[in-house]
Amino acid sequence: QSVLTQPPSASGTPGQRVTMSCSASRSNIGSNTINWYQHLPGTAPKLLIYDNDQRPSGVPDRFSGSRSGTSASLAIGGLQSEDEADYYCASWDETLNGLVFGTGTRVTVL
Amino acid sequence: EVQLLESGGGLVQPGGSLRLSCAASGFTFSDYAMIWVRQAPGKGLEWVSGISKSGGSTYYADSVKGRLTISRDNSKNTLFLQMNSLRAEDAAVYYCAKAQWPGYPMGYLDFWGQGTLVTVSS
């Protein structure tokens, strides 16, 4: 079972700022970093944020990540239609000895 | 350019077997751990298995332990997932992904394939 909980949905109009949370149910992610992935159904998931708050090259700077303790957040500033997708946080779990994904947040652009 | 191309998916009966492959190119395959992730219909992403760069260490989700086996052939730049005793709940799109690091914990997944569909049905 997922130990990373995300809100099921978020929405906004073009240009708005949207944020979503990722909360660990226990501290087993320890000091492992949280990464975020964007997934459009039928396509390959894409790394969006790594090491809590770092953007890979090519990812627009309207995407930003932050972390405090066992919680993390992803923000999309200046929402665009192409941002409509599912977003997952993920981290390595020291107890499960494996990777855990969050429950996912579907972002809708109104 | 990094490319990951999965193959081997298809329709299989419950209890049957299937072998997935992931052909990698554009990076030094033997330097990185590799991962399988799946997405069942209407569900989120689920980590399935991971393997270290040498293949000497493997990791599995509890839901697949004892039934799925991850392996790799570094001479052929190919990752595999042998799937036995398949169940209806194994039906999903299976993605292979390149990990950031050579071993556990494997870090972020920076490149993903397009996925291959596994259907389990009689």
Coordinates of C-alpha atoms in Angstrom, one line a residue:
Chain A
Q1 CA 0.0 0.0 0.0
S2 CA 1.1 3.5 -0.8
V3 CA 2.6 5.4 2.1
L4 CA 2.6 8.7 0.2
T5 CA -0.8 10.4 0.2
Q6 CA -1.8 13.0 -2.4
P7 CA -5.1 14.8 -3.0
P8 CA -6.9 13.0 -5.8
S9 CA -7.5 16.2 -7.8
A10 CA -6.5 19.8 -8.3
S11 CA -7.7 22.4 -10.8
G12 CA -7.2 25.9 -12.0
T13 CA -7.7 28.3 -14.9
P14 CA -4.9 29.2 -17.2
G15 CA -2.4 31.4 -15.5
Q16 CA -3.4 30.4 -12.0
R17 CA -1.1 28.8 -9.4
V18 CA -1.9 25.3 -8.4
T19 CA -0.3 23.3 -5.6
M20 CA -0.5 19.7 -4.5
S21 CA 0.8 18.0 -1.4
C22 CA 2.5 14.6 -0.8
S23 CA 2.4 13.4 2.8
A24 CA 4.3 10.3 4.1
S25 CA 2.2 8.2 6.5
R26 CA 5.3 7.2 8.3
S27 CA 8.9 8.3 8.6
N28 CA 10.3 5.3 6.6
I29 CA 11.3 7.5 3.7
G30 CA 13.8 8.8 6.1
S31 CA 16.3 11.1 4.5
N32 CA 15.5 9.8 1.0
T33 CA 14.6 12.6 -1.4
I34 CA 11.2 13.0 -2.9
N35 CA 10.8 13.1 -6.7
W36 CA 7.8 14.1 -8.8
Y37 CA 6.7 12.7 -12.1
Q38 CA 4.2 14.0 -14.7
H39 CA 2.1 11.4 -16.5
L40 CA -0.1 11.9 -19.4
P41 CA -2.2 8.7 -20.0
G42 CA -0.8 6.6 -22.8
T43 CA 2.6 8.2 -22.7
A44 CA 5.9 7.7 -20.8
P45 CA 6.0 9.3 -17.4
K46 CA 8.4 12.2 -17.1
L47 CA 10.7 13.3 -14.3
L48 CA 9.5 16.7 -13.2
I49 CA 11.3 17.4 -9.9
Y50 CA 14.1 15.5 -8.3
D51 CA 15.8 15.7 -4.9
N52 CA 12.8 17.5 -3.4
D53 CA 13.2 20.8 -5.3
Q54 CA 15.5 20.4 -8.4
R55 CA 14.3 20.8 -11.9
P56 CA 15.8 18.7 -14.7
S57 CA 16.9 20.6 -17.7
G58 CA 14.0 21.3 -20.1
V59 CA 11.4 21.4 -17.3
P60 CA 9.8 24.9 -17.3
D61 CA 10.5 27.0 -14.3
R62 CA 6.8 27.3 -13.5
F63 CA 7.2 23.9 -11.8
S64 CA 8.7 24.0 -8.4
G65 CA 9.0 21.5 -5.5
S66 CA 9.6 21.9 -1.8
R67 CA 9.8 19.6 1.2
S68 CA 9.4 19.9 5.0
G69 CA 10.0 16.8 7.1
T70 CA 7.9 14.0 5.7
S71 CA 5.8 16.2 3.5
A72 CA 6.4 17.7 0.1
S73 CA 4.6 20.0 -2.3
L74 CA 4.6 20.6 -6.0
A75 CA 3.5 23.9 -7.4
I76 CA 2.6 24.9 -10.9
G77 CA 2.8 28.6 -11.3
G78 CA 1.1 30.0 -14.4
L79 CA -1.0 26.9 -15.3
Q80 CA -1.1 26.0 -18.9
S81 CA -3.4 23.7 -20.8
E82 CA -0.6 21.2 -21.5
D83 CA -0.1 20.8 -17.7
E84 CA -3.3 18.8 -17.6
A85 CA -2.0 15.4 -16.4
D86 CA -1.5 13.1 -13.4
Y87 CA 1.3 14.0 -11.0
Y88 CA 3.0 11.5 -8.7
C89 CA 5.4 11.9 -5.9
A90 CA 7.8 9.1 -5.1
S91 CA 10.5 8.1 -2.7
W92 CA 12.5 5.1 -1.5
D93 CA 11.1 3.4 1.6
E94 CA 13.7 2.1 4.0
T95 CA 11.3 -0.4 5.5
L96 CA 9.8 -1.8 2.3
N97 CA 13.2 -1.7 0.6
G98 CA 11.5 -0.4 -2.4
L99 CA 10.2 2.6 -4.3
V100 CA 6.8 4.0 -3.3
F101 CA 4.7 6.2 -5.4
G102 CA 2.1 8.6 -4.1
T103 CA -1.6 8.1 -4.8
G104 CA -1.4 10.6 -7.6
T105 CA -3.1 14.0 -8.3
R106 CA -5.0 14.7 -11.5
V107 CA -4.7 18.3 -12.5
T108 CA -7.4 19.7 -14.6
V109 CA -7.2 23.0 -16.5
L110 CA -10.6 24.7 -16.4
Chain B
E1 CA 19.5 10.2 -27.0
V2 CA 18.4 7.8 -24.3
Q3 CA 15.8 5.3 -25.6
L4 CA 14.0 2.5 -23.7
L5 CA 11.8 0.2 -25.8
E6 CA 9.6 -2.4 -24.0
S7 CA 8.3 -5.4 -25.8
G8 CA 6.7 -8.8 -24.9
G9 CA 3.3 -7.7 -23.6
G10 CA 0.1 -9.4 -24.7
L11 CA -2.8 -11.5 -23.6
V12 CA -2.2 -14.4 -21.2
Q13 CA -4.5 -16.6 -19.3
P14 CA -4.5 -16.6 -15.5
G15 CA -1.7 -18.8 -14.2
G16 CA 0.3 -18.2 -17.4
S17 CA 3.7 -16.7 -18.1
L18 CA 5.1 -13.9 -20.1
R19 CA 8.5 -12.4 -20.5
L20 CA 8.9 -8.6 -21.0
S21 CA 12.0 -7.1 -22.5
C22 CA 13.4 -3.5 -22.4
A23 CA 16.0 -2.6 -25.0
A24 CA 18.1 0.3 -23.9
S25 CA 20.3 2.7 -25.9
G26 CA 21.9 6.1 -25.7
F27 CA 23.7 5.5 -22.3
T28 CA 26.1 3.1 -20.7
F29 CA 23.5 0.5 -19.6
S30 CA 25.8 -1.4 -17.3
D31 CA 26.4 1.8 -15.1
Y32 CA 22.8 2.1 -13.9
A33 CA 20.2 0.3 -11.9
M34 CA 16.9 -0.3 -13.8
I35 CA 13.3 -0.4 -12.6
W36 CA 10.0 -1.8 -13.7
V37 CA 6.9 0.2 -12.9
R38 CA 3.3 -0.7 -13.8
Q39 CA -0.1 1.1 -14.1
A40 CA -3.2 -1.0 -13.9
P41 CA -6.3 0.3 -15.6
G42 CA -7.7 3.2 -13.7
K43 CA -5.0 3.0 -11.1
G44 CA -1.8 4.9 -10.2
L45 CA 1.8 4.1 -10.8
E46 CA 3.1 1.1 -8.9
W47 CA 6.7 0.1 -8.5
V48 CA 7.2 -3.6 -9.4
S49 CA 10.9 -4.4 -9.2
G50 CA 14.5 -3.0 -9.4
I51 CA 17.9 -4.4 -10.2
S52 CA 21.4 -3.1 -9.5
K53 CA 23.8 -2.3 -12.3
S54 CA 25.5 -5.6 -12.1
G55 CA 22.3 -7.6 -11.6
G56 CA 23.7 -8.8 -8.3
S57 CA 20.9 -7.2 -6.2
T58 CA 17.2 -7.4 -7.0
Y59 CA 14.2 -5.9 -5.2
Y60 CA 10.5 -6.6 -5.5
A61 CA 7.2 -5.3 -4.4
D62 CA 5.4 -7.6 -2.0
S63 CA 2.6 -8.1 -4.5
V64 CA 4.9 -9.8 -7.0
K65 CA 7.5 -11.6 -4.9
G66 CA 8.0 -15.2 -5.9
R67 CA 6.1 -14.8 -9.2
L68 CA 8.0 -12.1 -11.1
T69 CA 11.8 -12.1 -11.7
I70 CA 13.8 -9.2 -12.9
S71 CA 17.1 -9.7 -14.7
R72 CA 19.4 -8.0 -17.1
D73 CA 21.9 -8.8 -19.9
N74 CA 24.5 -6.0 -19.9
S75 CA 26.1 -7.4 -23.0
K76 CA 22.9 -6.8 -24.9
N77 CA 21.8 -3.7 -23.1
T78 CA 18.5 -5.4 -22.2
L79 CA 16.3 -5.6 -19.1
F80 CA 13.9 -8.4 -18.5
L81 CA 10.9 -9.2 -16.4
Q82 CA 9.9 -12.9 -16.3
M83 CA 6.3 -13.1 -15.2
N84 CA 4.9 -16.4 -13.9
S85 CA 1.7 -17.4 -12.2
L86 CA 0.0 -14.3 -13.6
R87 CA -3.2 -13.0 -11.9
A88 CA -5.9 -10.7 -13.1
E89 CA -4.4 -8.0 -10.9
D90 CA -1.2 -8.1 -12.8
A91 CA -2.9 -6.7 -15.8
A92 CA -1.3 -3.3 -16.5
V93 CA 0.9 -1.3 -18.7
Y94 CA 4.5 -2.1 -17.7
Y95 CA 7.2 0.6 -18.0
C96 CA 10.9 0.2 -17.7
A97 CA 12.9 3.1 -16.4
K98 CA 16.5 4.1 -15.9
A99 CA 17.5 4.9 -12.4
Q100 CA 19.8 7.7 -11.2
W101 CA 22.2 5.4 -9.3
P102 CA 23.8 2.0 -9.8
G103 CA 22.4 0.5 -6.7
Y104 CA 19.9 0.8 -3.8
P105 CA 18.5 3.4 -3.2
M106 CA 18.3 4.0 -6.8
G107 CA 17.4 7.6 -6.8
Y108 CA 15.1 9.2 -9.4
L109 CA 13.9 7.7 -12.6
D110 CA 15.2 10.0 -15.3
F111 CA 14.1 8.1 -18.5
W112 CA 11.1 5.9 -19.1
G113 CA 9.9 3.7 -21.9
Q114 CA 6.5 4.0 -23.6
G115 CA 5.3 0.9 -21.9
T116 CA 3.9 -2.5 -22.9
L117 CA 0.4 -3.8 -22.1
V118 CA -0.1 -7.0 -20.3
T119 CA -3.7 -8.4 -20.2
V120 CA -4.5 -11.3 -18.0
S121 CA -7.8 -12.9 -18.9
S122 CA -9.4 -16.3 -19.8

